[in-house]
PDB file of C-alpha atoms in Angstrom:
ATOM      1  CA  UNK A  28    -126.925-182.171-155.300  1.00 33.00           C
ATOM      2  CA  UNK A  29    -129.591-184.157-154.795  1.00 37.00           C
ATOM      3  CA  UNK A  30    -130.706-186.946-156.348  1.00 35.00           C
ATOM      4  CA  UNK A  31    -133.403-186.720-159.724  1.00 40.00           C
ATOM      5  CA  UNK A  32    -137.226-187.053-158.191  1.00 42.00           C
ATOM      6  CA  UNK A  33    -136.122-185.871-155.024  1.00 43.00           C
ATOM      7  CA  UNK A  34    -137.616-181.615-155.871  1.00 40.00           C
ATOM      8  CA  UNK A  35    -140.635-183.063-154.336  1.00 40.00           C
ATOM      9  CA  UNK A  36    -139.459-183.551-150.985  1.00 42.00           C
ATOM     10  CA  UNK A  37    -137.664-180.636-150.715  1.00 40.00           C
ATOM     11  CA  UNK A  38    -140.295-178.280-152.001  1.00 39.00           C
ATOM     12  CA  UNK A  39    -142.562-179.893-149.501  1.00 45.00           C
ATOM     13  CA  UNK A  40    -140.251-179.214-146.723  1.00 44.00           C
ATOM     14  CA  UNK A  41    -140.098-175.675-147.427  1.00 43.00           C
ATOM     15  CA  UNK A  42    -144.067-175.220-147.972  1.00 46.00           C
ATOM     16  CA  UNK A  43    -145.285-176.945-144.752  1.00 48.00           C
ATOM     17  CA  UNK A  44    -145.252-174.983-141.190  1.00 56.00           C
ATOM     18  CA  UNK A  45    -143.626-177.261-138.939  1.00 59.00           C
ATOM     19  CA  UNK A  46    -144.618-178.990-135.981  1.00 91.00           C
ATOM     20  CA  UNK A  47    -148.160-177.330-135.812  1.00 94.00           C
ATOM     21  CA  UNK A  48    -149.253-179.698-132.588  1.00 96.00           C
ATOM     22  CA  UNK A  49    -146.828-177.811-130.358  1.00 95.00           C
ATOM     23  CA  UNK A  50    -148.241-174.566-131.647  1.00 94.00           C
ATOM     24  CA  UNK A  51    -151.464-175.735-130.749  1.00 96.00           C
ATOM     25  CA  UNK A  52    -150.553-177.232-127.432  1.00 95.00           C
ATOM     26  CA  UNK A  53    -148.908-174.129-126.477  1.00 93.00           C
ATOM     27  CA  UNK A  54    -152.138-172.274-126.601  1.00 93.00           C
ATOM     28  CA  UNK A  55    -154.933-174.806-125.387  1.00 95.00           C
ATOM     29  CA  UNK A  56    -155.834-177.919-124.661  1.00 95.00           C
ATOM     30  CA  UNK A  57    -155.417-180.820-127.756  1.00 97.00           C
ATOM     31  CA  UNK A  58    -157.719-182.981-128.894  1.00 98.00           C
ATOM     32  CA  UNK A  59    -156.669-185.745-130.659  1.00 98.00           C
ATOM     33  CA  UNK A  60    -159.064-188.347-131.756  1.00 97.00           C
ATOM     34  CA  UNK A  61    -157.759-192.146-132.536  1.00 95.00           C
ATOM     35  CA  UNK A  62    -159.227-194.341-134.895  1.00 93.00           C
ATOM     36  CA  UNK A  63    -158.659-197.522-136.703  1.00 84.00           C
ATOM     37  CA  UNK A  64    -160.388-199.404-139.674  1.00 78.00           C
ATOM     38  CA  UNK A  65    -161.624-202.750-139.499  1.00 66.00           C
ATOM     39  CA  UNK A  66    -159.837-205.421-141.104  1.00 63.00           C
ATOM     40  CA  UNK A  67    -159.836-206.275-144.467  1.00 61.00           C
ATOM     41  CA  UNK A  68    -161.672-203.756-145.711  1.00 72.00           C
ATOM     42  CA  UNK A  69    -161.542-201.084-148.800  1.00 78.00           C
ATOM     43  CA  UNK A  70    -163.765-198.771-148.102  1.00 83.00           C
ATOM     44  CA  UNK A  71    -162.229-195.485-146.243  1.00 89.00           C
ATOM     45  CA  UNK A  72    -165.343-193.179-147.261  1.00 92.00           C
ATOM     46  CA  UNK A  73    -167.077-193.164-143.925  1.00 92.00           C
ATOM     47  CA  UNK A  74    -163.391-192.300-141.772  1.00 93.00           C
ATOM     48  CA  UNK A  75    -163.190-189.338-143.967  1.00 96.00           C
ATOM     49  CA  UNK A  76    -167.014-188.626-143.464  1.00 96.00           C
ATOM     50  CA  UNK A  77    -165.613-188.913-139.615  1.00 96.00           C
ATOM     51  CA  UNK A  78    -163.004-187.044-140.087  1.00 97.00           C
ATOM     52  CA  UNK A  79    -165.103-184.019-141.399  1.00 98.00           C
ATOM     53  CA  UNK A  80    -167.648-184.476-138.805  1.00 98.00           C
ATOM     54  CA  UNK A  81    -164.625-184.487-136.333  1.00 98.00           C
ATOM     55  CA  UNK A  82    -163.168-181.241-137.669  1.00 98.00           C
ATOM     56  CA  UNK A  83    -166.387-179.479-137.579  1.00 98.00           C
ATOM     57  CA  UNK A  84    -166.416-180.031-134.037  1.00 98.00           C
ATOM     58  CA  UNK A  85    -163.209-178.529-132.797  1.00 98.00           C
ATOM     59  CA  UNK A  86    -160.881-181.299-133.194  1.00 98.00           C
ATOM     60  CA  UNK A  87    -157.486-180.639-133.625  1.00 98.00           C
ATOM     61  CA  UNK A  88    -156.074-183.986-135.051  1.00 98.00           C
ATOM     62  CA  UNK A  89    -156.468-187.875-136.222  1.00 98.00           C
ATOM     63  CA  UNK A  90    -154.447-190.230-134.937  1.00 97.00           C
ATOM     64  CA  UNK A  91    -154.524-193.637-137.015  1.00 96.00           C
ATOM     65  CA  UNK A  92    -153.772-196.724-136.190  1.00 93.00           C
ATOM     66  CA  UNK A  93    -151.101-199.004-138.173  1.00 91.00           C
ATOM     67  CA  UNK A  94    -152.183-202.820-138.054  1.00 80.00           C
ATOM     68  CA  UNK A  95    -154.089-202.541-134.642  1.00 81.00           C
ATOM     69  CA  UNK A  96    -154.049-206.267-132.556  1.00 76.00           C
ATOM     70  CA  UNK A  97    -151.595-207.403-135.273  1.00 74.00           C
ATOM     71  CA  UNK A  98    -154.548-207.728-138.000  1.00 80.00           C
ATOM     72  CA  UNK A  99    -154.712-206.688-141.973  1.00 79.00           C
ATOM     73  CA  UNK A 100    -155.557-203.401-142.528  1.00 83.00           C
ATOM     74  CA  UNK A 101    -155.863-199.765-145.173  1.00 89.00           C
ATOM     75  CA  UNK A 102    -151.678-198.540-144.468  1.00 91.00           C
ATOM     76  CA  UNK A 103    -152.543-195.640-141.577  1.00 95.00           C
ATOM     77  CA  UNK A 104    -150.328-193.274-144.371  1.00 96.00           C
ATOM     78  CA  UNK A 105    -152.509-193.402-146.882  1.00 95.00           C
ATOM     79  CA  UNK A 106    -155.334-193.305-144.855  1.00 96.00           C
ATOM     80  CA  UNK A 107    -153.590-190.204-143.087  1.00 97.00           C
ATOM     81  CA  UNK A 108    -153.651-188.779-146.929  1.00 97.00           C
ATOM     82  CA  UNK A 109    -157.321-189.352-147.365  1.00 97.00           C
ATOM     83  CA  UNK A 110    -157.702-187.203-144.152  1.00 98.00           C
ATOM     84  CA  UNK A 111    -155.708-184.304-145.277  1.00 97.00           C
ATOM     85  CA  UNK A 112    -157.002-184.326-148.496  1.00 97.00           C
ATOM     86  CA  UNK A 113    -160.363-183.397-147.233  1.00 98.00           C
ATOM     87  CA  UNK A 114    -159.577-181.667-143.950  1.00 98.00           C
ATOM     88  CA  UNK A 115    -157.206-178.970-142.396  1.00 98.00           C
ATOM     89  CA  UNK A 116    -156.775-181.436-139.604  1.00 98.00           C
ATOM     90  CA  UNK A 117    -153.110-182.760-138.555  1.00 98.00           C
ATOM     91  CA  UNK A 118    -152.917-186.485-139.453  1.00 98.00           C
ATOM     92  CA  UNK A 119    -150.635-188.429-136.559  1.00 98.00           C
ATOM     93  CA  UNK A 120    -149.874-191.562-138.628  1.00 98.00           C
ATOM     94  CA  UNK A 121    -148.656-194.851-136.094  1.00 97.00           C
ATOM     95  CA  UNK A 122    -145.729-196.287-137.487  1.00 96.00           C
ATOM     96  CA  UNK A 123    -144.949-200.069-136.908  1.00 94.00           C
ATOM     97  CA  UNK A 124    -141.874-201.668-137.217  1.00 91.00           C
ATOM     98  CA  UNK A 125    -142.907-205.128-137.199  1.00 88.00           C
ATOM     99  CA  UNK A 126    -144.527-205.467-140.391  1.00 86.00           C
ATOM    100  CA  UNK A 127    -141.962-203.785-142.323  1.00 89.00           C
ATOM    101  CA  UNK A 128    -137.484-204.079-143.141  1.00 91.00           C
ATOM    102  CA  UNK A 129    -135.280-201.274-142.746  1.00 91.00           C
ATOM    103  CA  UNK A 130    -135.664-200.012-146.344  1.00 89.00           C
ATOM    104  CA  UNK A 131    -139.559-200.202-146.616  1.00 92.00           C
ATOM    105  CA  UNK A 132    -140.072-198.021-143.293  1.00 94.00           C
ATOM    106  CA  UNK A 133    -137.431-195.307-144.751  1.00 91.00           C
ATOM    107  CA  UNK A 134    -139.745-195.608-147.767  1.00 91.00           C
ATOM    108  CA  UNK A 135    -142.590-194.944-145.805  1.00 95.00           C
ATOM    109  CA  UNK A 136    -141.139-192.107-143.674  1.00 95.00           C
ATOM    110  CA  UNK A 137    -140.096-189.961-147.138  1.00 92.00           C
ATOM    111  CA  UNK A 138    -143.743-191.141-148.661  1.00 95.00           C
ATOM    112  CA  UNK A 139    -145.177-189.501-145.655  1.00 97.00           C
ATOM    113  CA  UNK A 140    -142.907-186.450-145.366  1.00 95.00           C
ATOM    114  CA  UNK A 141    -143.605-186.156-149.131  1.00 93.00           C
ATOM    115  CA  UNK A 142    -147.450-185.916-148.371  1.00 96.00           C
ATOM    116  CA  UNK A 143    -146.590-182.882-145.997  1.00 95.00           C
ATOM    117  CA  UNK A 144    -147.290-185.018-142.966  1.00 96.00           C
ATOM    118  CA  UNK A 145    -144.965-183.844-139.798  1.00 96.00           C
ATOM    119  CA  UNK A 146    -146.360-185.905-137.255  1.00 97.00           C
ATOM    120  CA  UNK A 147    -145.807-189.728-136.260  1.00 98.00           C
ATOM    121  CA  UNK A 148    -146.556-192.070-133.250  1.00 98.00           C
ATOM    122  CA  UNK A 149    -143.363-194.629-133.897  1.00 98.00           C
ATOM    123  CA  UNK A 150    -144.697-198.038-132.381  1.00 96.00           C
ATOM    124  CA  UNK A 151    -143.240-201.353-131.934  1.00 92.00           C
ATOM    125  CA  UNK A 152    -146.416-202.977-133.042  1.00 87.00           C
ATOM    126  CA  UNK A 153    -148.577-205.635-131.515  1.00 79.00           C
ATOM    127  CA  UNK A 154    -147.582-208.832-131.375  1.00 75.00           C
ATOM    128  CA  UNK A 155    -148.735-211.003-134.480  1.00 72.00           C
ATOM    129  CA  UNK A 156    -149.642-214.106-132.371  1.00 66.00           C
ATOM    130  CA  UNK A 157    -152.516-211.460-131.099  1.00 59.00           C
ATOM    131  CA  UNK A 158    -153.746-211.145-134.871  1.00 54.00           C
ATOM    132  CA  UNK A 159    -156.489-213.899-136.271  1.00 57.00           C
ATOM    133  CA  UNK A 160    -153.411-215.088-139.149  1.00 57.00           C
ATOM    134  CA  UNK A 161    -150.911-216.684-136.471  1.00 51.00           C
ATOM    135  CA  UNK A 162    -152.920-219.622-136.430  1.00 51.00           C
ATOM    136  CA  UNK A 163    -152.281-220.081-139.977  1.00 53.00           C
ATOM    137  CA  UNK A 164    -148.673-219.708-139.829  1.00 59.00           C
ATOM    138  CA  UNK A 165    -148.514-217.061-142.608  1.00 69.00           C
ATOM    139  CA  UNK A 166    -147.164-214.132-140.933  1.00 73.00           C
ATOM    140  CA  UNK A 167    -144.116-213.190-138.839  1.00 78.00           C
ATOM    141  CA  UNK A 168    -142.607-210.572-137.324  1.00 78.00           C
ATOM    142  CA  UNK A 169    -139.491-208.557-139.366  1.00 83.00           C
ATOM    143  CA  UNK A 170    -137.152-207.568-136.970  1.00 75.00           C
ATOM    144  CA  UNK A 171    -134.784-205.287-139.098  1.00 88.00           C
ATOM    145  CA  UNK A 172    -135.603-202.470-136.440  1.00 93.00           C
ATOM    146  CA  UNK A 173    -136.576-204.594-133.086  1.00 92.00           C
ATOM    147  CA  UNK A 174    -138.902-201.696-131.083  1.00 95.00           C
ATOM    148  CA  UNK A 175    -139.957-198.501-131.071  1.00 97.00           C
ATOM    149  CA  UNK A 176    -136.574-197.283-129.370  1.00 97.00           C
ATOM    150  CA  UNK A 177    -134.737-198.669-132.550  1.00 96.00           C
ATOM    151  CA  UNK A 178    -137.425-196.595-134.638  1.00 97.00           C
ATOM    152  CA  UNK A 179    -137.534-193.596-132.821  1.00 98.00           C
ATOM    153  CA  UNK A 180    -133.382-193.480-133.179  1.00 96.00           C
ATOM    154  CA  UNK A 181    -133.831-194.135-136.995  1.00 95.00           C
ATOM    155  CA  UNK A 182    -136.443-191.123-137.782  1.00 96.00           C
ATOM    156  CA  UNK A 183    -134.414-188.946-135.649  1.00 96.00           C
ATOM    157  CA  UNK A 184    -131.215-190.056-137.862  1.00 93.00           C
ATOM    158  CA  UNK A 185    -133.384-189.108-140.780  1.00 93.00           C
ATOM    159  CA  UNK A 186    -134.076-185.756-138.781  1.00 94.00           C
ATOM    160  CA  UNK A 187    -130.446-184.956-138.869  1.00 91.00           C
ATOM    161  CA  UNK A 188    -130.188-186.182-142.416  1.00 86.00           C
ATOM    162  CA  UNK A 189    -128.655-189.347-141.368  1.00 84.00           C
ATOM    163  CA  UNK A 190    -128.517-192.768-141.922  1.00 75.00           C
ATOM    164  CA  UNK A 191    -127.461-195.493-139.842  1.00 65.00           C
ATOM    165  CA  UNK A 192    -126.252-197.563-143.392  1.00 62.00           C
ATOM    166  CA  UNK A 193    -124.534-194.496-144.083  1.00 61.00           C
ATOM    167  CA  UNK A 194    -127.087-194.557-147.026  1.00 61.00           C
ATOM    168  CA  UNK A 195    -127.529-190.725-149.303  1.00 60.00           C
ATOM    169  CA  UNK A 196    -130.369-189.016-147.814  1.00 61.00           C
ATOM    170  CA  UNK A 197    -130.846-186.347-150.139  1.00 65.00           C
ATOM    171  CA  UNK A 198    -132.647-183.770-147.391  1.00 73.00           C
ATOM    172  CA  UNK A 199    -133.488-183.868-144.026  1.00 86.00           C
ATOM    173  CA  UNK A 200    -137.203-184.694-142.787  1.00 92.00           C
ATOM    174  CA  UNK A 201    -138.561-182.894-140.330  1.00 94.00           C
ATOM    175  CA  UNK A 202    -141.093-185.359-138.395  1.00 97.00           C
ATOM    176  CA  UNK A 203    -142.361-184.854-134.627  1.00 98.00           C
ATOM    177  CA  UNK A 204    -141.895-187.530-133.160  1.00 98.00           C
ATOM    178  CA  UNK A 205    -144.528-189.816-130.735  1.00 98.00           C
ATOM    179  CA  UNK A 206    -143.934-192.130-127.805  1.00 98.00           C
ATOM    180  CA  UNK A 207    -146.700-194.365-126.076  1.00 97.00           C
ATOM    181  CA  UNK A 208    -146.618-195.070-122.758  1.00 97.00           C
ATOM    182  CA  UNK A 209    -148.541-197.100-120.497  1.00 93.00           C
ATOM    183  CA  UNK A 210    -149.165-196.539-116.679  1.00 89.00           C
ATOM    184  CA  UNK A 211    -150.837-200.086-116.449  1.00 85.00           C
ATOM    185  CA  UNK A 212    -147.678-201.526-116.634  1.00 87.00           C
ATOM    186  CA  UNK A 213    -146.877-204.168-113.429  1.00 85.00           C
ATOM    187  CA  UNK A 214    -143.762-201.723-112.870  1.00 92.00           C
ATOM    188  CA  UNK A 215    -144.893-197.396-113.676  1.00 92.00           C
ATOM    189  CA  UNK A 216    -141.287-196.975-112.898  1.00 95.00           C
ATOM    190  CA  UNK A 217    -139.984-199.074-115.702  1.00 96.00           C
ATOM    191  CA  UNK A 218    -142.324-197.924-117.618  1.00 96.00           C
ATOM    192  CA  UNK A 219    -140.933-194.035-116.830  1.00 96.00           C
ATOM    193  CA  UNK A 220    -137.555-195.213-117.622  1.00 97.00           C
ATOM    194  CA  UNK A 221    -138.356-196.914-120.894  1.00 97.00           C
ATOM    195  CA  UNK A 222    -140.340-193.092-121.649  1.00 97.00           C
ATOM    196  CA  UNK A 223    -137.270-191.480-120.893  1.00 97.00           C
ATOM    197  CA  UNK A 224    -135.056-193.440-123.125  1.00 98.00           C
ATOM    198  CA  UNK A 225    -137.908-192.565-125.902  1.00 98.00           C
ATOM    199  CA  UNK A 226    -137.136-189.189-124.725  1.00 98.00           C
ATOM    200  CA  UNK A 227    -133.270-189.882-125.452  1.00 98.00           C
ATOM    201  CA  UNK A 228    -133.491-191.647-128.954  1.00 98.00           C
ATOM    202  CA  UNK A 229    -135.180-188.486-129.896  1.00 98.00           C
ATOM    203  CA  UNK A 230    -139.328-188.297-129.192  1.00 98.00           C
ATOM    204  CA  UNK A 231    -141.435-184.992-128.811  1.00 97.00           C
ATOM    205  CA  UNK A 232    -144.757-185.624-127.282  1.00 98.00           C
ATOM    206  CA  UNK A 233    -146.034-188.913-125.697  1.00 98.00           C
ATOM    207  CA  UNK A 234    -149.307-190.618-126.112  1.00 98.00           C
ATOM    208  CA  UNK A 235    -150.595-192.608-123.559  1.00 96.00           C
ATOM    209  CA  UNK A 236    -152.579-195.890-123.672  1.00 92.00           C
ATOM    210  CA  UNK A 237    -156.395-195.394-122.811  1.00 91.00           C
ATOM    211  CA  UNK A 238    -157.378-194.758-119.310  1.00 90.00           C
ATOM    212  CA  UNK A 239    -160.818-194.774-117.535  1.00 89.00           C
ATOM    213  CA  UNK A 240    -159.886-193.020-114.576  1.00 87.00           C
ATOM    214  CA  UNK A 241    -159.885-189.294-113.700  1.00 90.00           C
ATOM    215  CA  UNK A 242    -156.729-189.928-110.767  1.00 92.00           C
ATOM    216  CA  UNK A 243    -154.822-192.368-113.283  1.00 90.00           C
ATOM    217  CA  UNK A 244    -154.977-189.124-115.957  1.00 94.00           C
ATOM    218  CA  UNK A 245    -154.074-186.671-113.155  1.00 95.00           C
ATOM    219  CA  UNK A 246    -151.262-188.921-112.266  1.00 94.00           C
ATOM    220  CA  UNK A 247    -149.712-189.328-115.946  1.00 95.00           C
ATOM    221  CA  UNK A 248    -149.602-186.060-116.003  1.00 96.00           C
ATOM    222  CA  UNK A 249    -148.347-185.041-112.740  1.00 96.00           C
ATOM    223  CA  UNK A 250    -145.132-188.246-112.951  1.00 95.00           C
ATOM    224  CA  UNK A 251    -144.239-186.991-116.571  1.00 96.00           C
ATOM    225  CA  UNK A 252    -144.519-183.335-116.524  1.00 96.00           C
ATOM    226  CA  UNK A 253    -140.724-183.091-115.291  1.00 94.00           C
ATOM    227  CA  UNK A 254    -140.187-184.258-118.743  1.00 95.00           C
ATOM    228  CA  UNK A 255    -141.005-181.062-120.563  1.00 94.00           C
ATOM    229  CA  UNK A 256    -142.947-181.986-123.649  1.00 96.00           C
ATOM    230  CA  UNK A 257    -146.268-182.553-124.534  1.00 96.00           C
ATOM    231  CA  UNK A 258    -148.075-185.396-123.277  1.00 97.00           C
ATOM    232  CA  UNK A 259    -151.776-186.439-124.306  1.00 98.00           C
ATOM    233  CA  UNK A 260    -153.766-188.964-122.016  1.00 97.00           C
ATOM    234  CA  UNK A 261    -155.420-191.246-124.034  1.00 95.00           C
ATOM    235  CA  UNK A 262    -159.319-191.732-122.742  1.00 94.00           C
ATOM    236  CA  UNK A 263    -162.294-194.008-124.016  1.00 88.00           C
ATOM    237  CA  UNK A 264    -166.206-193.526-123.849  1.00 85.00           C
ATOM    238  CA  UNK A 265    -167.061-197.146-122.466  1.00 87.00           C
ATOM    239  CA  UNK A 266    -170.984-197.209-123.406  1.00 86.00           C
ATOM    240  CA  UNK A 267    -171.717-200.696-123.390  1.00 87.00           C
ATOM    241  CA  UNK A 268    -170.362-204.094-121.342  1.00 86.00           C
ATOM    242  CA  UNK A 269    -169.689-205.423-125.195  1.00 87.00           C
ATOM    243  CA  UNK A 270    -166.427-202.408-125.343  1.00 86.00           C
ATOM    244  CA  UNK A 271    -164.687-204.296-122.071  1.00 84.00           C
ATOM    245  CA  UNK A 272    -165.099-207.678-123.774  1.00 83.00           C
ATOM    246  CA  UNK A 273    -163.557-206.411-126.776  1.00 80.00           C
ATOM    247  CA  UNK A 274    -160.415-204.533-124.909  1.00 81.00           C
ATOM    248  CA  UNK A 275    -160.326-207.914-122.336  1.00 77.00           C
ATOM    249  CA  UNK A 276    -160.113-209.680-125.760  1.00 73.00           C
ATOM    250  CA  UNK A 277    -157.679-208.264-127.014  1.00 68.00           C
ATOM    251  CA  UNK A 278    -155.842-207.463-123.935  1.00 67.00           C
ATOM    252  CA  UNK A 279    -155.217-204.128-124.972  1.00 66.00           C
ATOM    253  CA  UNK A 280    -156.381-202.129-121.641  1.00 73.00           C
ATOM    254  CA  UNK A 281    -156.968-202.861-117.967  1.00 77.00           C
ATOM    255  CA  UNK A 282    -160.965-201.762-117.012  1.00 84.00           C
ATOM    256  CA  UNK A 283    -161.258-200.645-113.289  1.00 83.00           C
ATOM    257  CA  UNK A 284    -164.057-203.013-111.587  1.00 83.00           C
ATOM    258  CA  UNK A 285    -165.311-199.718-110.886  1.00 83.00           C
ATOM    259  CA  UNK A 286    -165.805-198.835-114.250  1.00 84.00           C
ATOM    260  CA  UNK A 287    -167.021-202.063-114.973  1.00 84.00           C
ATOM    261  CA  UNK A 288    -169.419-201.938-112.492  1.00 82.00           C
ATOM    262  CA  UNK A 289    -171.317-198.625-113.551  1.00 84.00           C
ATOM    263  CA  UNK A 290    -171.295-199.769-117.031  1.00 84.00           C
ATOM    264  CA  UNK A 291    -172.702-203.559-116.617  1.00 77.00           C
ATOM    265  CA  UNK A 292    -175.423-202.088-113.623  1.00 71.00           C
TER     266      UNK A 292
END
């Protein structure tokens, strides 16, 4: 029997269709846009304006960032909530295990399965000597679960109705889970390898880090399609030589001198 409070989660289970993001992929092409909020903030009204707007135009999902560059930010699960509280889109919440212990991202796993969310990008987080609070000394890293192979393994335990602390879970979830990969890597056959032990600890789809390039997206595609599952290139509309400062900044993407180039000319 399961535990009292627990109806919720299982009711939940039963109502929601899973894994709708393979449906979709199955028929046609994805589109998944990614946002993040800006630090600090409490406002969420315009993402959801966003997210309508989005919606209206044939998007199939949100994808939202948890801590981005290792800053304070709205938790991407409740901001995933907001979404699907005034959408039909599928929320992809990013899931970081460096801000949070072992029992606090369980929590957060059964909050979002709770919320009928099916979908998460499990991340090992950016590093928080990237975020504008190392300086200050007042945050570290928790390293309960060390990377995203450690967190991929632990949602998939929860999958199965496991737990590695041999804990009582009272019902299985039923999450799909993400991997990120990144081509830009000094080594793309490392970087393969480390996919396919994603693949092993028990991901679904991959996500890729943004690319400017139509070759670097045809090759993603063409080196990982012997792995079977769905995988989504990640691409950004560069408009302005102020976006490759930013990502340079933050040293969060590689921009082709090509690229540069057009955009600075």
């Amino acid at each position: 029997m399961p535990f009292p409070g627990n109806e919720r989660l299982l009711s939940c289970e039963r109502e929601c269709e899973p894994h709708p993001l393979l449906a979709i992929s199955r028929r046609e092409p994805v589109i998944i846009v990614e946002v993040y909020m800006g630090r600090a903030t409490l406002n969420f009204t315009a993402l959801v304006d966003h997210a309508k707007r989005f919606e209206e135009v044939g998007v199939h999902a949100m994808s939202v960032a948890d801590g981005p560059f290792a800053e304070v930010a709205l938790p991407s699960v409740m901001l995933c909530r907001k979404i699907r509280e005034a959408t039909h889109l599928i929320v992809i919440p990013h899931l970081t295990c460096r801000d949070r212990n072992h029992l606090a991202l369980v929590g957060e796993l059964l909050e979002a399965h709770c919320e009928g969310m099916r979908t998460i990008l499990a991340l090992t987080g950016d590093a928080v000597d990237k975020g504008s609070l190392s300086s200050k000394r007042t945050v570290k890293a928790v390293s309960d679960i060390k990377n995203s192979f450690e967190l991929i393994k632990l949602i998939s335990d929860l999958n199965k109705g496991e737990h590695p602390a041999n804990l009582h879970v009272a019902t299985r979830t039923d999450f799909l889970i993400g991997a990120a990969v990144d081509l830009d890597k000094p080594s793309v056959e490392k970087e393969l390898e480390r996919l396919e032990r994603k693949l092993a600890c028990g991901a679904g789809f991959v996500m890729s880090q943004v690319m400017f390039e139509p070759e670097r997206v045809t090759e993603l595609l063409l080196r990982t399609a012997y792995l079977k599952i769905p995988v989504f290139p990640g691409l950004m509309l560069l408009t302005n030589s102020k976006q490759i400062h930013f990502l340079r900044k933050k040293n969060m993407t590689r921009v082709p001198a090509s690229v540069q180039h057009r955009i600075e000319a």
